[in-house]
Short mmCIF file of C-alpha atoms in Angstrom, two decimals:
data_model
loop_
_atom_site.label_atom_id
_atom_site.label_comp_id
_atom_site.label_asym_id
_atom_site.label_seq_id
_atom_site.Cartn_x
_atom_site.Cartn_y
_atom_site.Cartn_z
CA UNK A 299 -27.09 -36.83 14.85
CA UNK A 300 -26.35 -32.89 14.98
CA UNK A 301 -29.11 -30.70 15.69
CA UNK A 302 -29.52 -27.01 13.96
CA UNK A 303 -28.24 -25.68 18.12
CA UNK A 304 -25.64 -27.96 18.20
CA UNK A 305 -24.30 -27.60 15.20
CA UNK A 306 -24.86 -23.47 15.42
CA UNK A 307 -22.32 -23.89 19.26
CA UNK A 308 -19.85 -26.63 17.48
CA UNK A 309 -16.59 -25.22 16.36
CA UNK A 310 -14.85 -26.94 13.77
CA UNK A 311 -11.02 -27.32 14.32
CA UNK A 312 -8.12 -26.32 12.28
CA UNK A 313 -7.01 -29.19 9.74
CA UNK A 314 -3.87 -30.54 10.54
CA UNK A 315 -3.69 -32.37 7.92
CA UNK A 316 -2.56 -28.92 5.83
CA UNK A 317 0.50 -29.11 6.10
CA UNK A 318 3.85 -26.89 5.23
CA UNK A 319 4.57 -29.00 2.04
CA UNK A 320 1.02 -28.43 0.96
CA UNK A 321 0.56 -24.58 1.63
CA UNK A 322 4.52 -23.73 0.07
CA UNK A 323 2.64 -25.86 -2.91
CA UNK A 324 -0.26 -23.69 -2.81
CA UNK A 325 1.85 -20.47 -2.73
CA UNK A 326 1.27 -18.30 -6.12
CA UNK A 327 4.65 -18.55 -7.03
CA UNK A 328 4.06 -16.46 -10.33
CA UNK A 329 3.29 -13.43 -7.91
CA UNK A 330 6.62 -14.47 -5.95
CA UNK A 331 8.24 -13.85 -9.38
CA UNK A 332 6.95 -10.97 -9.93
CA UNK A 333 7.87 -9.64 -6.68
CA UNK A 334 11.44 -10.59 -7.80
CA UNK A 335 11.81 -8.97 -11.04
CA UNK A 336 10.22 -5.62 -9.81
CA UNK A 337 13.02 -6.06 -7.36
CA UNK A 338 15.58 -6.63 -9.54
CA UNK A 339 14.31 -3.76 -12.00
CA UNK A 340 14.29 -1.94 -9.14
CA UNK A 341 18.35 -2.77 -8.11
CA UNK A 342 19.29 -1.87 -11.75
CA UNK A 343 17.71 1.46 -11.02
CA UNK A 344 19.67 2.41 -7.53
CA UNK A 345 22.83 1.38 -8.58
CA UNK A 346 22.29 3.47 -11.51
CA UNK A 347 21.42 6.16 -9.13
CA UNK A 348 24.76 6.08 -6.94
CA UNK A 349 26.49 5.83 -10.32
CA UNK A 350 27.16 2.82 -11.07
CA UNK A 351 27.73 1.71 -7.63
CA UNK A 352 25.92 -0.59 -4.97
CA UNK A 353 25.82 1.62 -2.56
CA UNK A 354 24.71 3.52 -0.72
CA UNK A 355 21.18 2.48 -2.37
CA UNK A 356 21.30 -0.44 -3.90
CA UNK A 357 22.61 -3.42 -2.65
CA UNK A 358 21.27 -2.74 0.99
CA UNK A 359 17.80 -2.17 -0.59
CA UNK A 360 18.24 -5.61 -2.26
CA UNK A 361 19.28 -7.15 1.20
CA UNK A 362 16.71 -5.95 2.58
CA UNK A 363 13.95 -7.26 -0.05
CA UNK A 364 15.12 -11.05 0.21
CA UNK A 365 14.52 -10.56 3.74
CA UNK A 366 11.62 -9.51 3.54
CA UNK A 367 10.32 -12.18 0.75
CA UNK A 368 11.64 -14.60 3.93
CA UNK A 369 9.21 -13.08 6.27
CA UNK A 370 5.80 -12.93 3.44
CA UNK A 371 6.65 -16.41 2.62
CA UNK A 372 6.56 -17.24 6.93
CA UNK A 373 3.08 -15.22 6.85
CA UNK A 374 2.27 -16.95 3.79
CA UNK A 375 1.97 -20.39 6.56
CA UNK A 376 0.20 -19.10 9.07
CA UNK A 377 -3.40 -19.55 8.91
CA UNK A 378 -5.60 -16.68 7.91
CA UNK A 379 -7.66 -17.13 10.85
CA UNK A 380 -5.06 -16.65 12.93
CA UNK A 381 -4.22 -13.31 11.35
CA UNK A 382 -7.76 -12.32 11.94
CA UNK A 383 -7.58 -12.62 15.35
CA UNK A 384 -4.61 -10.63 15.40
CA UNK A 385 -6.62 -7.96 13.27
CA UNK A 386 -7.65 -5.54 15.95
CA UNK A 387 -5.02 -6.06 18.48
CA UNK A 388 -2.67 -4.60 15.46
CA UNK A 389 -4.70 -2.02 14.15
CA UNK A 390 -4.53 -1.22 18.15
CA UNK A 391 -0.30 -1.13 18.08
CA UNK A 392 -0.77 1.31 14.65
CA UNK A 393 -2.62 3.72 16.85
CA UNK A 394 0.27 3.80 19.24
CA UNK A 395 3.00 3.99 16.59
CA UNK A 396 0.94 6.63 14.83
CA UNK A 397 0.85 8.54 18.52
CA UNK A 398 4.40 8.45 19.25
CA UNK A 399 5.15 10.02 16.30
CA UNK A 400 3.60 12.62 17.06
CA UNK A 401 5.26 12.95 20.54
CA UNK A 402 8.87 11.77 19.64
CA UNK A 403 9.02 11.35 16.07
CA UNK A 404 11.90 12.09 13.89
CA UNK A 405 11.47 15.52 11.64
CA UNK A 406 12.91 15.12 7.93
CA UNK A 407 12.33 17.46 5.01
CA UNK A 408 9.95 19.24 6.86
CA UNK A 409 7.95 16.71 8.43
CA UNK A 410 7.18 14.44 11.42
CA UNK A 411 6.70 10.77 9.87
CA UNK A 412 9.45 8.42 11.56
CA UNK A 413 10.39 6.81 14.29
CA UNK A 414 14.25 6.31 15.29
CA UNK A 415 14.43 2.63 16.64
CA UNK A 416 17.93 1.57 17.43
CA UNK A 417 18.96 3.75 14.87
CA UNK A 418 16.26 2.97 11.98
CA UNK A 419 13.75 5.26 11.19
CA UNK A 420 10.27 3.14 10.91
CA UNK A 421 7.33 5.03 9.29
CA UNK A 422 4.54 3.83 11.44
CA UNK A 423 1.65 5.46 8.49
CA UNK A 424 2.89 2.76 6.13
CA UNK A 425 2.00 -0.59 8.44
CA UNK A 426 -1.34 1.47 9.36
CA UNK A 427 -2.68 0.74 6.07
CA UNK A 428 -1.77 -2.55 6.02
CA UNK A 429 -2.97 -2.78 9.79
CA UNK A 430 -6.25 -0.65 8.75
CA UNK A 431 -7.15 -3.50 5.87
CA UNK A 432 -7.48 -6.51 8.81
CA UNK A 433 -9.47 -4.60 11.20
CA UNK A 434 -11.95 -3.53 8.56
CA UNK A 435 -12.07 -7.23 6.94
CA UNK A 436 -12.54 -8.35 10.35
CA UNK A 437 -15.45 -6.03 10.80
CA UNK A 438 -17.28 -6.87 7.93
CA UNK A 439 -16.62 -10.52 7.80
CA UNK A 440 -19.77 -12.21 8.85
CA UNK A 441 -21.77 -9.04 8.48
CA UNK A 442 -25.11 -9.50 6.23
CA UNK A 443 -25.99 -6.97 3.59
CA UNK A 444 -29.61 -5.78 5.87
CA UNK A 445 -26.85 -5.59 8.26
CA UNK A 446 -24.45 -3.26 6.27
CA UNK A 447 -27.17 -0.89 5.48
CA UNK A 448 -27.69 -0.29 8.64
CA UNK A 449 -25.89 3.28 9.59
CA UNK A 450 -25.10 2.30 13.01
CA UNK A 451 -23.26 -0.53 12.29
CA UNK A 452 -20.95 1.79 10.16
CA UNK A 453 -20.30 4.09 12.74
CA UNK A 454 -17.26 1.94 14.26
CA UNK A 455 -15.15 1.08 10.65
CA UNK A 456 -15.65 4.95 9.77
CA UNK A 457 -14.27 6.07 12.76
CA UNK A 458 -11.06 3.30 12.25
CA UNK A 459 -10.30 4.99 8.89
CA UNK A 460 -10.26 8.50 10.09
CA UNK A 461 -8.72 7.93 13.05
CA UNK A 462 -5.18 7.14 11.58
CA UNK A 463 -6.09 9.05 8.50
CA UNK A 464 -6.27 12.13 10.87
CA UNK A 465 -2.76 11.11 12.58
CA UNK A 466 -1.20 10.82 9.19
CA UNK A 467 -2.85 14.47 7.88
CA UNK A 468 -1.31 15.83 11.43
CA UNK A 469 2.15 14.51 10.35
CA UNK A 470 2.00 16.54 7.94
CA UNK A 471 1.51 13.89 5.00
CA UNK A 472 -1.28 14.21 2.87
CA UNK A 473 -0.56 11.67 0.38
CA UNK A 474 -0.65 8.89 2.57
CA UNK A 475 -3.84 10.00 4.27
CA UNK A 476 -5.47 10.28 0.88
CA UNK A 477 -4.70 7.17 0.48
CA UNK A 478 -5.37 5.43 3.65
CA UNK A 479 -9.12 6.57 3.13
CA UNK A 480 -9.46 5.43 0.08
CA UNK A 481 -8.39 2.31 1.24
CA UNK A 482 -11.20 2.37 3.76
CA UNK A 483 -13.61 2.78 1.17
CA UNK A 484 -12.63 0.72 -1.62
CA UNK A 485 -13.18 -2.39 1.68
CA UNK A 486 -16.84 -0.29 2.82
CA UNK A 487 -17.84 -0.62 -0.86
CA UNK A 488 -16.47 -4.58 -1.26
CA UNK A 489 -18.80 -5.06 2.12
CA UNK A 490 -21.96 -3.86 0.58
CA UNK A 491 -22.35 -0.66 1.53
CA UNK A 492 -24.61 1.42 -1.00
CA UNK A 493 -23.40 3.63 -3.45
CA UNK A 494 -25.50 6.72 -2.66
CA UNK A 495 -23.65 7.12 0.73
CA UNK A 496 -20.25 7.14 -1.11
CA UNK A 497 -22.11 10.07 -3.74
CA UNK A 498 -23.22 11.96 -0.52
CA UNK A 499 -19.09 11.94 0.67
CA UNK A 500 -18.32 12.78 -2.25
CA UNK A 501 -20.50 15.65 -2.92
CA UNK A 502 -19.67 16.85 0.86
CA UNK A 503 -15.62 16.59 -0.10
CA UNK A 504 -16.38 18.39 -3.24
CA UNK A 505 -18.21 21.36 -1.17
CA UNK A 506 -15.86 21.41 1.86
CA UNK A 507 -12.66 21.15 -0.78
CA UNK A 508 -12.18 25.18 -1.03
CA UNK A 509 -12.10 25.68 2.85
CA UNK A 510 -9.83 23.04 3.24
CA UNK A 511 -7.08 24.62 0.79
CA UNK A 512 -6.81 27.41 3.10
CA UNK A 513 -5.90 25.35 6.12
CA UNK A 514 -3.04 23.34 4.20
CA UNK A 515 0.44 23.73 4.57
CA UNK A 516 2.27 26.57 2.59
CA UNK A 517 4.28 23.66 0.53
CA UNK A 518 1.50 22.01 0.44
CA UNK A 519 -0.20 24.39 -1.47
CA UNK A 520 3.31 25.56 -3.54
CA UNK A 521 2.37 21.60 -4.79
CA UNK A 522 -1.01 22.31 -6.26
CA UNK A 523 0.31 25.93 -7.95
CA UNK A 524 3.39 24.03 -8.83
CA UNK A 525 0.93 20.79 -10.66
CA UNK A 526 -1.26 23.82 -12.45
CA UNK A 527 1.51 26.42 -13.13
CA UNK A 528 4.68 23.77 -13.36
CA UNK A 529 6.61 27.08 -15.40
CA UNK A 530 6.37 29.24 -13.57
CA UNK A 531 9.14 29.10 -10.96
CA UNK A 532 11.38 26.45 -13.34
CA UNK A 533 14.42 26.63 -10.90
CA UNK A 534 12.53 26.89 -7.88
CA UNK A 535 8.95 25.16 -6.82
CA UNK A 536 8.78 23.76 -10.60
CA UNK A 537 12.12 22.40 -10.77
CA UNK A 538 11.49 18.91 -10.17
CA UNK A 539 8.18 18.07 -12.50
CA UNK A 540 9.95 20.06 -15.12
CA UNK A 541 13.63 17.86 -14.84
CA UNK A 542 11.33 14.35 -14.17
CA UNK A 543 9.55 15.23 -17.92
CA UNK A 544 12.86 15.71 -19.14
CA UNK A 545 14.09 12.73 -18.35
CA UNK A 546 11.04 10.59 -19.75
CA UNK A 547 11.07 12.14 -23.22
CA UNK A 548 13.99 11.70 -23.85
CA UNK A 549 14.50 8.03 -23.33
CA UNK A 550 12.69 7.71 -26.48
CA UNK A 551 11.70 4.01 -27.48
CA UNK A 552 14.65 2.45 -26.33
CA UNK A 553 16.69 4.32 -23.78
CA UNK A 554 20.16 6.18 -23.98
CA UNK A 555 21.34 2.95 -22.37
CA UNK A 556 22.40 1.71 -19.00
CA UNK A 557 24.33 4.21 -16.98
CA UNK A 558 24.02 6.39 -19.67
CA UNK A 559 21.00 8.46 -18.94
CA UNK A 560 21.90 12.17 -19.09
CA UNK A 561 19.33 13.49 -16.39
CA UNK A 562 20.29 10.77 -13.97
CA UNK A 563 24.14 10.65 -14.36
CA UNK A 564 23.97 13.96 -14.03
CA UNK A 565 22.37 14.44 -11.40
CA UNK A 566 19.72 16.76 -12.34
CA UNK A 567 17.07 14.49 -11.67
CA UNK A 568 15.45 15.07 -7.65
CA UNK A 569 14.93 12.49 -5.21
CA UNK A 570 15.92 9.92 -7.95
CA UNK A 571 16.69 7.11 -5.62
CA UNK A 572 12.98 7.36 -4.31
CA UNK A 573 10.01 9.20 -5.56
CA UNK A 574 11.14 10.05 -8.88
CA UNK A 575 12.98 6.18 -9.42
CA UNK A 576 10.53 5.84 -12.30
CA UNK A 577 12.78 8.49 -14.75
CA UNK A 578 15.90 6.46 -14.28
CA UNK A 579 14.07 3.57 -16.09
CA UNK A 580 12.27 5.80 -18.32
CA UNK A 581 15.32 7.50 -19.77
CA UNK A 582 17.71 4.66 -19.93
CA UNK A 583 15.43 1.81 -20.88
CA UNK A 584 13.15 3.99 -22.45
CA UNK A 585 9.35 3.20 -23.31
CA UNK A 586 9.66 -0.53 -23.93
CA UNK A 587 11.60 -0.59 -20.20
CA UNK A 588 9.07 1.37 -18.83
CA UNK A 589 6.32 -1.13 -20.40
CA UNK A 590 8.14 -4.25 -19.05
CA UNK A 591 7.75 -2.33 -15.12
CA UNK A 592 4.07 -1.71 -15.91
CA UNK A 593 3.50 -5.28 -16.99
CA UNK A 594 4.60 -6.48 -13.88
CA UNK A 595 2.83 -3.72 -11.37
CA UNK A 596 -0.59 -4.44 -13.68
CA UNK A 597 0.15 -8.23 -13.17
CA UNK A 598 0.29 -8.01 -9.75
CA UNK A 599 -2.38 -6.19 -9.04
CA UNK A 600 -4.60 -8.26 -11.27
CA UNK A 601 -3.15 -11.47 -9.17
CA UNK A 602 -3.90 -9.91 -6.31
CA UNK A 603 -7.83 -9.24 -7.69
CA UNK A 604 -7.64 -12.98 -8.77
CA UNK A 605 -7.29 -14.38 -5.42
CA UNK A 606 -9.85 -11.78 -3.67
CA UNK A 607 -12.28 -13.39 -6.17
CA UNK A 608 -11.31 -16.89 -5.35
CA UNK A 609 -11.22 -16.70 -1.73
CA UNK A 610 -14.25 -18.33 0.28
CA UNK A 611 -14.62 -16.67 2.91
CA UNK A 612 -15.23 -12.52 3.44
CA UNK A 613 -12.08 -12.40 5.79
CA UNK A 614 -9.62 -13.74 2.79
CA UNK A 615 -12.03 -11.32 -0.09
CA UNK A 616 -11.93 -8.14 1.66
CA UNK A 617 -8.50 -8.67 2.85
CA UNK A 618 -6.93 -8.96 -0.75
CA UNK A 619 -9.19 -6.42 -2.09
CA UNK A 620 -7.59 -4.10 0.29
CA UNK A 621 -4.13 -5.17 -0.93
CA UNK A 622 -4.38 -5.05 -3.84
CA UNK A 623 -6.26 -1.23 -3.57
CA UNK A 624 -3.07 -0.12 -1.81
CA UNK A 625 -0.70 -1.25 -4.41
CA UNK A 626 -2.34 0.28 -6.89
CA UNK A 627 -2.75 3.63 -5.41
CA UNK A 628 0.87 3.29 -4.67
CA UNK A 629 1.55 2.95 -8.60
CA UNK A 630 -0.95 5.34 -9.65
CA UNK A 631 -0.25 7.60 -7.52
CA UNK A 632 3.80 8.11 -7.79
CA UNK A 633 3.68 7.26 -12.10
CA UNK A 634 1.04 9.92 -11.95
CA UNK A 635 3.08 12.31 -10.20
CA UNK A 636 6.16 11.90 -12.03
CA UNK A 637 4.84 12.36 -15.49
CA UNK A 638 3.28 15.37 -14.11
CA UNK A 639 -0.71 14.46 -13.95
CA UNK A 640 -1.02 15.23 -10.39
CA UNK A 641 0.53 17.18 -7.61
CA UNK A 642 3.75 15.60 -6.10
CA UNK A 643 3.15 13.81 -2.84
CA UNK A 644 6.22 11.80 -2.00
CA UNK A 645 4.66 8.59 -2.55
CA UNK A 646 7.28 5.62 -3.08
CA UNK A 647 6.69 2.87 -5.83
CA UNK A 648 6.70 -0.63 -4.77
CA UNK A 649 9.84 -2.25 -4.45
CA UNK A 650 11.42 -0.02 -6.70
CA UNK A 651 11.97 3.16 -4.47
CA UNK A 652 14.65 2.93 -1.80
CA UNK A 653 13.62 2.96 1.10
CA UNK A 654 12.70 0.34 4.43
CA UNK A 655 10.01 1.23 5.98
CA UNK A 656 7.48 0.95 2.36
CA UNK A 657 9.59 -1.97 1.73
CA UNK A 658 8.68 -3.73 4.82
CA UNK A 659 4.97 -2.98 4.70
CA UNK A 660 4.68 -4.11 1.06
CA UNK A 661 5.90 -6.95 1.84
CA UNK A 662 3.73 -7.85 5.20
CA UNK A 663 0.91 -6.92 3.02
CA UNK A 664 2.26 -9.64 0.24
CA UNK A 665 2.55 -12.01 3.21
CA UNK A 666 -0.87 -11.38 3.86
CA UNK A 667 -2.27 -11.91 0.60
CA UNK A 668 -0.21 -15.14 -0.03
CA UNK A 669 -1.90 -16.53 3.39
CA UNK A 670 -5.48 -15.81 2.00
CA UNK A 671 -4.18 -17.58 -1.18
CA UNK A 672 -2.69 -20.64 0.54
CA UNK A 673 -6.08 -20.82 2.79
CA UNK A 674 -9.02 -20.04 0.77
CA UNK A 675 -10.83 -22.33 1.32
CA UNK A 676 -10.98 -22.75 4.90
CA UNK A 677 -14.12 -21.83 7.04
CA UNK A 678 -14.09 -19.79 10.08
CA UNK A 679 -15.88 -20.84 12.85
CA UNK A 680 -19.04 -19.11 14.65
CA UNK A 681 -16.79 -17.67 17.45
CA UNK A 682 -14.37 -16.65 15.45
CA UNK A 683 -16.46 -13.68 13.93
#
């Protein structure tokens, strides 16, 4: 018979007995689905980009994706508890990454953000978020609510969002440090921690907010006069909001067809193969198109939600909360900027956008939340805290 000290020391092991049959079973295949037909929408847009033509954007993007949905259904097996071991020792490597871009990274459109490995340039900002979720779940995942109200405890999680956050800002890439914080505290408020302390950041954010304009970057700041005063330098600063507007009124309900959007074809749209992806579907597929994409971005971020709420254990629930916070600042975020609500800030949307690097970390993030799916239930052992 167990006493309370034994059974306090005893660590359960790992069921065997779950096996690969029975997690691919437990996969949420509807979310794989998903996954595939914003990837597909997303290959109808690039080749409409390059004109009617895989490449150059494309067909390796597409590539590229069913890779990657090998590798998050391979995460998707791997126990969740083994993923939060790895939680730290990652967020650790994202450090590094972040640091050697400072020292050797590769400069493009006026910025410091990637690595050249072998050739590929690897944005190291985009697997920090993902990296940033797991060390924070980690944190908080046996933590008590006495325990969370406790300022001291906070101290260490605080410091691991503005750590990187600071890296990223020093890149120069404000966006993604924007959202990397609010990352952090979308998982600080899942923990526990009290709302007043988020009212007091706030409040000190909304003081400090004036000062800090003066120390941005001069196109940082052409963005903000650009979001408030889009006409007044229409060829210059203003060009792109103005042409992206374009371009979504006049696809109209139904779209000027496949291939056939003006804007696009004609290359007066900007960055159209990546931040601004979302006119292409606008004005050929017009606003039914552009509800079908929506559908499937709400969808997923509800499904993501779904299995934060069904998870047992804190691990899994912060985890996927996380997740699912980071693809929806990801949609929010660029729709918002193309349709002109908010300053542009080169921020890709999922699967959609061309690009590796987001690509990549989407996808480990997917992997991620397809583990915590697949092992919700299971219970994590004292010394595994």
């Amino acid at each position: 018979m167990n006493t309370p000290l034994a059974t306090k020391f005893y660590r359960p092991q790992y069921d065997r007995s779950f096996g690969i049959a029975t997690k691919l079973l437990r996969v949420n295949w509807l979310f794989v689905l998903a996954c595939c037909g914003l990837a597909g929408i997303g290959y109808a847009a690039l080749y409409s980009a390059a004109g009617g033509h895989g490449h150059p954007y494309a067909t390796p993007q597409i590539e590229r994706f069913f890779a990657a949905l090998i590798m998050m259904i391979a995460i998707a097996m791997i126990d969740i508890r083994i993923i939060a071991k790895l939680a730290w020792p990652l967020y650790g490597i994202g450090i590094v990454l972040l640091l050697a871009v400072w020292k050797f990274g590769h400069v493009g459109l006026g910025a410091k953000r990637w690595l050249d490995v072998g050739g590929v340039h690897v944005q190291p900002s985009e697997l920090m978020k993902l990296f940033l979720i797991l060390a924070l779940a980690s944190w908080f995942q046996r933590a008590s609510y006495e325990r969370v109200g406790n300022p001291l405890f906070l101290i260490p999680p605080v410091l691991a969002i503005l750590l990187p956050a600071a890296l990223i800002l020093k890149e120069p890439n404000l966006g993604t440090a924007v959202i990397t914080m609010s990352i952090g505290g979308a998982i600080l408020l899942g923990a526990g921690v009290r709302w007043w302390k988020f009212a007091i950041v706030i409040a000190l954010v909304t003081i400090i907010a004036p000062f800090a304009y003066t120390h941005l970057h001069g196109y940082q700041k052409q963005r903000i006069l650009t979001f408030l005063h889009p006409g007044r330098d229409p060829l210059g600063a203003g060009y792109n909001i103005i042409q992206s507007k374009i371009a979504l009124g006049s696809g109209g309900m139904w779209g000027q067809g496949f291939l056939h959007g003006t804007q696009n074809q004609l290359n007066f749209l900007p960055e159209k193969q990546t931040d601004f992806v979302f006119t292409i579907i606008a004005e050929e597929f017009g606003f039914a198109g552009s509800i079908v994409l929506l559908g499937l971005l709400v969808s997923m971020v509800t499904m993501a939600i779904y299995t934060a709420l069904r998870c047992r254990h804190q691990f899994g629930r912060l985890a996927a909360l996380g997740i699912a916070t980071n693809l929806f600042l990801y949609c929010f975020v660029n729709l918002a900027m193309v349709m002109g609500l908010i300053p542009v800030g080169g921020v890709p949307l999922p699967l959609v956008s061309y690009g590796g690097s987001a690509l990549t970390a989407v996808m480990l993030g997917f992997g991620v939340l397809m583990s915590i799916h697949v092992h919700r239930d299971v219970e994590f052992a004292q010394s595994e805290d």
